[in-house]
Coordinates of C-alpha atoms in Angstrom, one line a residue:
X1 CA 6.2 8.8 15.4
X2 CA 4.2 10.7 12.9
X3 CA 1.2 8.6 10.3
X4 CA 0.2 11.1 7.6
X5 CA -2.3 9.4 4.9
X6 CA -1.0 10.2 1.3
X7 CA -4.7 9.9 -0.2
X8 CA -5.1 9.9 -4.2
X9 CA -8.4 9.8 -4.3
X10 CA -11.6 7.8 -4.5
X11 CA -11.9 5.6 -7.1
X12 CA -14.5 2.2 -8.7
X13 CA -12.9 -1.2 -9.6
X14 CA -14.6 -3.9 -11.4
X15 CA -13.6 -6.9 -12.6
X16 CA -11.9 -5.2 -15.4
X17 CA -9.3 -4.1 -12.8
X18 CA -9.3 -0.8 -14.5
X19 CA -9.4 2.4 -11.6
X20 CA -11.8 4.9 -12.6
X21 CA -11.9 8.6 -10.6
X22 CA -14.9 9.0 -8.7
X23 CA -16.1 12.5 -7.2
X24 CA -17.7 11.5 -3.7
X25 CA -20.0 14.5 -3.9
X26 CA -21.0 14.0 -7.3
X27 CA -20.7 10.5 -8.9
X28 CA -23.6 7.8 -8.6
X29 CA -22.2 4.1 -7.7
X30 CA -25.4 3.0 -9.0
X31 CA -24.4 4.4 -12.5
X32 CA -21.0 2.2 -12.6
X33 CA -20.4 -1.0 -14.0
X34 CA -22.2 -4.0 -11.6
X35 CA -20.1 -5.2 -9.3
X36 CA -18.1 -1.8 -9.0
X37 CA -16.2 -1.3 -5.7
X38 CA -15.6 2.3 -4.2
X39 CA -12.2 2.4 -2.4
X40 CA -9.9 5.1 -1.7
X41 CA -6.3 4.5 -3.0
X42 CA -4.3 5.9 0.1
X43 CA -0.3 5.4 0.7
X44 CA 1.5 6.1 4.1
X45 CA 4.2 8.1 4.8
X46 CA 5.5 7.9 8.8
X47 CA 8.3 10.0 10.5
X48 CA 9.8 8.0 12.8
X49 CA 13.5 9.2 14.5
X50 CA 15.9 7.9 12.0
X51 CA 13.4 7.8 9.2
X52 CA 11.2 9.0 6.8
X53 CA 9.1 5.7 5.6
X54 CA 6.6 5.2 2.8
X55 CA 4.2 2.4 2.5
X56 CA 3.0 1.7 -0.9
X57 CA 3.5 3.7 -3.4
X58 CA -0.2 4.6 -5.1
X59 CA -1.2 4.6 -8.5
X60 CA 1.2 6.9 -10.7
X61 CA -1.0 9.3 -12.0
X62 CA 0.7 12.5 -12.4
X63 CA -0.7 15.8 -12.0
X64 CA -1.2 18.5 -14.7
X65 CA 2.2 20.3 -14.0
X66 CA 3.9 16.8 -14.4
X67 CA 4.6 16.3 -11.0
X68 CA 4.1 12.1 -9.8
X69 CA 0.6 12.3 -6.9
X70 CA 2.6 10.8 -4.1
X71 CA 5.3 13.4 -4.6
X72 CA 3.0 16.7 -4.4
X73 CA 1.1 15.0 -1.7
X74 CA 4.8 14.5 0.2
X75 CA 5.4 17.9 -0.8
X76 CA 1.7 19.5 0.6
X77 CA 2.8 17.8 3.8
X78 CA 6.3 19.8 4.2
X79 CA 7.9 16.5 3.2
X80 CA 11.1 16.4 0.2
X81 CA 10.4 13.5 -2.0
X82 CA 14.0 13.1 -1.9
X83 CA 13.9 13.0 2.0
X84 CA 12.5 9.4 2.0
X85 CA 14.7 7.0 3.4
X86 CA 12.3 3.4 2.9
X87 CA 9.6 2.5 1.1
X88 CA 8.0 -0.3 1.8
X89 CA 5.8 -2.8 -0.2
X90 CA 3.2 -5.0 1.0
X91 CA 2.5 -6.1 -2.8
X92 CA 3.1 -5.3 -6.2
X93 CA -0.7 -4.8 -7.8
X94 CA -1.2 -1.7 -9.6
X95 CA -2.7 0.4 -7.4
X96 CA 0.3 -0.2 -4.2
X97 CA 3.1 -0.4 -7.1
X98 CA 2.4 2.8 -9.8
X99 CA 4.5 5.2 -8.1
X100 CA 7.7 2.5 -7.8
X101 CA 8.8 4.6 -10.7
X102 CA 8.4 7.6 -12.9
X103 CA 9.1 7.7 -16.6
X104 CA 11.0 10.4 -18.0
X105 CA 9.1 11.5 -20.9
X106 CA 11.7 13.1 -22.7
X107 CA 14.7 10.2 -22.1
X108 CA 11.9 7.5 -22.5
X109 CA 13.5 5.8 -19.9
X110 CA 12.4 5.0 -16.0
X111 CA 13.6 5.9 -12.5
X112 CA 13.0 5.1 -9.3
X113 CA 10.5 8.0 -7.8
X114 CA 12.6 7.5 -4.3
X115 CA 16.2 7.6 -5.6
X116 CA 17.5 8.3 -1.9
X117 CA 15.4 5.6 0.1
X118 CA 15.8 1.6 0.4
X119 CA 13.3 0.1 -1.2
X120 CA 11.7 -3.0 0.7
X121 CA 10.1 -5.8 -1.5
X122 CA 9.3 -9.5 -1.4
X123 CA 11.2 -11.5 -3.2
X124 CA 8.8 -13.8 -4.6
X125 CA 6.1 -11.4 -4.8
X126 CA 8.3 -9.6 -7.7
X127 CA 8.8 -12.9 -9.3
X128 CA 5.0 -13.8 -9.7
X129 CA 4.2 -9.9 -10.7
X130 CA 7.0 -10.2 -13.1
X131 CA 5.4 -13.3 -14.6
X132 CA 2.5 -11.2 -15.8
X133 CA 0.2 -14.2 -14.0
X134 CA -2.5 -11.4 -13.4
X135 CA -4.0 -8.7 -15.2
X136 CA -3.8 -6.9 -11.3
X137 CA 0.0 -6.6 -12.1
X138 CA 1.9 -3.6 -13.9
X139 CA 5.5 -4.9 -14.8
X140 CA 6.7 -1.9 -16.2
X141 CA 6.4 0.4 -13.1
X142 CA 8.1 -2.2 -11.3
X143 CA 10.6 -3.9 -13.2
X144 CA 13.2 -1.6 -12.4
X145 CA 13.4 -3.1 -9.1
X146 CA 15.7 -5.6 -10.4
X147 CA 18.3 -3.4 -12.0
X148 CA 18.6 -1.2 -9.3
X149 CA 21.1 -1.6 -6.1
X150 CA 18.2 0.7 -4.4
X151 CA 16.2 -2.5 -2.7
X152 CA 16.3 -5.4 -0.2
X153 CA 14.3 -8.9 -1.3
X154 CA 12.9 -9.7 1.9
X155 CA 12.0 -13.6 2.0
X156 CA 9.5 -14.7 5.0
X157 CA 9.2 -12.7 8.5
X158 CA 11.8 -10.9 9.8
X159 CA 13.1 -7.3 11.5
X160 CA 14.2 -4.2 9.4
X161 CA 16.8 -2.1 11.5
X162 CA 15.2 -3.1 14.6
X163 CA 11.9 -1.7 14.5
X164 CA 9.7 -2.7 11.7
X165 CA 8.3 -5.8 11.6
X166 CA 7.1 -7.5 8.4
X167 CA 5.3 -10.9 8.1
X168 CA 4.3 -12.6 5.0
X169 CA 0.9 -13.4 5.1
X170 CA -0.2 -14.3 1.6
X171 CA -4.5 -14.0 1.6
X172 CA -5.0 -11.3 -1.2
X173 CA -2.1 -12.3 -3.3
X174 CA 0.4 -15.3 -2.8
X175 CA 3.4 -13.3 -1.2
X176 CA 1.6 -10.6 0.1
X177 CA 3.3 -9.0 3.4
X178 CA 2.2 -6.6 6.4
X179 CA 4.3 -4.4 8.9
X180 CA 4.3 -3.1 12.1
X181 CA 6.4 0.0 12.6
X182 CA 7.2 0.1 16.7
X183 CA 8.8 3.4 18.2
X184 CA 8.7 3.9 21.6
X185 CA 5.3 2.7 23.2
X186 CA 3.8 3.3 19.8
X187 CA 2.8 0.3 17.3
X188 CA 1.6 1.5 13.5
X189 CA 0.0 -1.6 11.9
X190 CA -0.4 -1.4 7.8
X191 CA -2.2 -4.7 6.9
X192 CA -2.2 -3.6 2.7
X193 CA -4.7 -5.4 1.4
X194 CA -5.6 -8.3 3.7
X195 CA -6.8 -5.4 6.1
X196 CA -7.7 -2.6 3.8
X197 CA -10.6 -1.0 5.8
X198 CA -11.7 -0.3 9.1
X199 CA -15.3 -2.6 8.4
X200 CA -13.3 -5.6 7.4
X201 CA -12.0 -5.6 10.7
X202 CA -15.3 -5.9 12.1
X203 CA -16.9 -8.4 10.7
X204 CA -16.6 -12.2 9.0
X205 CA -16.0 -10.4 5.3
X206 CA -14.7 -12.6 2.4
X207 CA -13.5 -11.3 -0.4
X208 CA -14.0 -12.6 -3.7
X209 CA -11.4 -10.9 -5.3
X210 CA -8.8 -12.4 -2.6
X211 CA -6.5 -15.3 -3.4
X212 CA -7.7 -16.7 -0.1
X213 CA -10.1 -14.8 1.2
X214 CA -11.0 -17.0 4.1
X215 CA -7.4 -16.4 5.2
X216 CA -7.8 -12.4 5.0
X217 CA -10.9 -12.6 7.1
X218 CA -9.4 -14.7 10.2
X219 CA -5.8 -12.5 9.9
X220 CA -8.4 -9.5 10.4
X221 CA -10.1 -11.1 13.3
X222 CA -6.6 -12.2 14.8
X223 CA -5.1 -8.4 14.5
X224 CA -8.2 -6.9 15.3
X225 CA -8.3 -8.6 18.7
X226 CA -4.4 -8.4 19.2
X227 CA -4.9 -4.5 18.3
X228 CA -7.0 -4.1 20.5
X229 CA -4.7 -5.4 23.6
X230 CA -1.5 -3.6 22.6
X231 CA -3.1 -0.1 21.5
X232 CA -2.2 -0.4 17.2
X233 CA -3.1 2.4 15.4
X234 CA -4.6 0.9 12.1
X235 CA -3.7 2.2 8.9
X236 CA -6.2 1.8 6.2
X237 CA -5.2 1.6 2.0
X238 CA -8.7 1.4 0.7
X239 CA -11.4 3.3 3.6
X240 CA -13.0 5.5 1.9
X241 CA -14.0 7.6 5.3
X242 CA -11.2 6.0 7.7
X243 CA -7.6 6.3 7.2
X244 CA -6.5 5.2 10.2
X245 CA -8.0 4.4 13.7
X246 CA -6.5 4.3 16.8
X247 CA -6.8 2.5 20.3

């Protein structure tokens, strides 16, 4: 089983919930907006035996030539966009949701960006981004979702095909969910946005920008520990130096 981080790049968010590019090696935090967090935006793709998975789908930007950033990043990594059997979703804000779907500019019209994989999605999670109930929400890149035969409503815990795991854990938004991808001795753990980066885990952290940040912070304690026991290698949305990390 094969992680390979699918970084976009480094970005600040304040509470305008607007992403703005930021060059590591240039850029000054200092000279952003108060309040400004620095966090990578960083999908997942994994190579298991019978699949070819990603987690999250990024922002959406599209490069110069056109081409949709999670595809060219696929493609830098030998992998065919097309290739992609599942994509899974912890939660529908912005920044995990932009690449659900591409717009063609010429049709004016929207298509899935994986038209060959299953897309996974909580059921209720769509409902309340759907709602516009938070200015963290896109609709449009995601509202296809529910006119395509191309995706499975997952409600509560369950098992997809045997070995991937996914538990609703709510904490950063209502129906936000996690996985755990399990090959062979092997456990990949992607905690989206209740365990976005490797210092979280460390430490009693509560997020203000949370739903229920007091939540977030014991589910990071609780996998941290149980990580630690079973060997998980961590992947990490949002670390800035620390995609992953491993037991």
């Amino acid at each position: 089983m094969k992680n390979i981080p699918l970084s976009e790049g480094a970005f600040t968010v304040d509470k305008t919930k607007q992403f703005v590019a930021f060059d590591k090696n240039k850029d000054d935090l200092q000279q952003r907006s108060t309040g400004s967090l620095l966090v990578e935006v960083q999908p997942f793709c994994i190579v298991t035996k019978n699949d070819i998975i990603v987690i999250d789908t990024g922002l959406g930007f599209t490069n110069k030539e056109g081409v949709l950033q999670i595809h060219q990043n696929l493609l830098n990594n030998g992998i065919n966009p097309m290739d992609v059997t599942k994509v899974l979703m912890s939660h529908l804000h912005k920044d995990h949701s932009g690449g659900v779907s591409i717009e063609d500019k010429i049709l004016h019209q929207r298509f899935v960006s994986f038209p060959h994989a299953m897309y996974y999605v909580n059921k209720d999670e769509l409902a309340f981004g759907l709602d516009k109930a938070n200015t963290s929400y896109h609709p449009e890149d995601f509202d296809i979702l529910t006119k395509t035969d191309k995706v499975i409503f997952t409600e509560g815990n369950g098992i997809i095909d045997g070995y991937i795991r996914y538990e609703v854990t709510g904490g950063h938004s209502p129906f936000h969910q996690v996985f755990w991808i399990e090959e062979e001795d092997k456990i990949i753990f992607f905690g989206g946005d209740v365990a976005p980066q490797l210092q979280q885990m460390k430490s009693r952290f509560i997020a203000k920008y949370d739903f229920n940040g007091k939540k977030c912070m014991e589910l990071r304690q609780q996998w941290w520990q149980t990580g630690q026991q079973q060997k998980w290698t961590f992947l990490f949305y949002h670390d800035i130096k620390t995609p992953f990390f491993a037991f």
